[in-house]
Amino acid sequence: ARYFSSPERACIAPILANFDRWIESCKAAASAMGNKKVGPWDAAARETYIAFLEQYRASTGLDDSPQALEEAWTLLDYRWMDTAMPLQLVHDIEDGYGDPLSVKATPDMSL
């Protein structure tokens, strides 16, 4: 099943592009830091954060069956629980949803 036609797909394209830039920036920073630890920001923590962002991007852009969507968002929850960074992304369900079908929570930063 396909849930996004061209107009709706175009609506989330900027969000996916921002995820791509964010992920690439994180990878570049992690690469520059190597194994250096700065506070809680060690190499393993950076890897978990990047894996989380990659899964968040994949889940947000997924256009597939309900089962595949459920699996992707479940995996995202596990990736989020694996992160060990001091800044965490949350999906703030009370504020609503940001995709054309109103089923995917939009990223939101919380401290």
XYZ file of C-alpha atoms in Angstrom:
111
model
C 0.000 0.000 0.000
C 1.157 3.517 -0.714
C 0.136 6.254 1.666
C 1.680 9.341 0.107
C 0.846 10.610 -3.342
C 3.135 13.143 -4.984
C 1.714 16.271 -3.274
C 1.890 14.749 0.207
C 5.330 13.304 -0.514
C 6.498 16.783 -1.449
C 5.314 18.051 1.957
C 7.694 15.813 3.855
C 10.643 16.213 1.453
C 12.068 19.235 3.342
C 11.809 17.336 6.624
C 13.695 14.378 5.170
C 16.311 16.712 3.662
C 16.864 18.307 7.076
C 17.253 14.865 8.632
C 19.836 14.027 5.960
C 21.841 17.187 6.699
C 21.574 16.618 10.446
C 22.749 13.019 10.171
C 25.664 13.982 7.922
C 26.672 16.753 10.346
C 26.596 14.301 13.251
C 28.655 11.769 11.303
C 31.216 14.423 10.385
C 31.473 15.584 14.007
C 31.773 12.006 15.266
C 34.468 11.276 12.709
C 36.403 14.402 13.674
C 36.218 13.434 17.349
C 37.349 9.854 16.753
C 37.589 8.023 20.072
C 37.907 11.245 22.059
C 35.494 11.491 24.971
C 34.008 14.851 25.891
C 31.825 14.464 28.963
C 29.202 11.812 28.139
C 29.857 12.218 24.382
C 32.034 9.160 23.810
C 32.268 7.276 20.509
C 29.712 4.638 21.516
C 27.189 7.282 22.603
C 27.650 9.148 19.314
C 27.042 5.926 17.367
C 23.773 5.254 19.196
C 22.602 8.803 18.567
C 23.369 8.584 14.846
C 21.626 5.197 14.618
C 18.591 6.762 16.293
C 18.540 9.696 13.854
C 18.906 7.356 10.872
C 15.984 5.249 12.059
C 13.904 8.366 12.776
C 14.539 9.562 9.232
C 13.731 6.138 7.788
C 10.509 5.871 9.807
C 9.377 9.365 8.874
C 9.970 8.759 5.170
C 8.574 5.244 5.031
C 5.776 4.708 2.560
C 4.744 1.118 3.072
C 2.247 -1.267 4.618
C 0.808 -0.705 8.092
C 2.878 -3.648 9.371
C 6.105 -2.168 7.976
C 5.270 1.217 9.495
C 4.592 -0.371 12.880
C 7.881 -2.289 12.741
C 9.845 0.816 11.747
C 8.399 2.944 14.544
C 8.877 0.137 17.077
C 12.534 -0.102 16.058
C 12.770 3.677 16.448
C 11.552 3.356 20.040
C 14.306 0.820 20.707
C 16.925 3.062 19.072
C 15.729 5.959 21.243
C 16.028 3.843 24.395
C 19.574 2.887 23.328
C 20.791 6.485 23.101
C 23.127 7.679 25.814
C 23.341 11.349 24.934
C 22.480 14.225 27.275
C 20.137 15.799 24.689
C 17.202 13.619 23.766
C 14.613 13.946 21.046
C 11.052 13.227 22.055
C 7.885 12.918 20.060
C 5.445 15.159 21.848
C 2.138 13.515 21.028
C 0.057 16.087 22.906
C 1.026 18.779 20.383
C -0.286 16.808 17.418
C 1.230 15.330 14.360
C 3.068 16.841 11.449
C 2.693 14.580 8.444
C -0.057 14.829 5.821
C -1.935 11.836 7.250
C -1.568 12.987 10.870
C -0.129 9.670 12.014
C 3.592 10.332 12.481
C 4.843 12.462 15.355
C 7.139 15.324 14.416
C 10.582 15.688 16.007
C 10.763 17.963 19.020
C 13.744 18.794 21.217
C 13.393 18.620 24.982
C 16.002 19.218 27.651
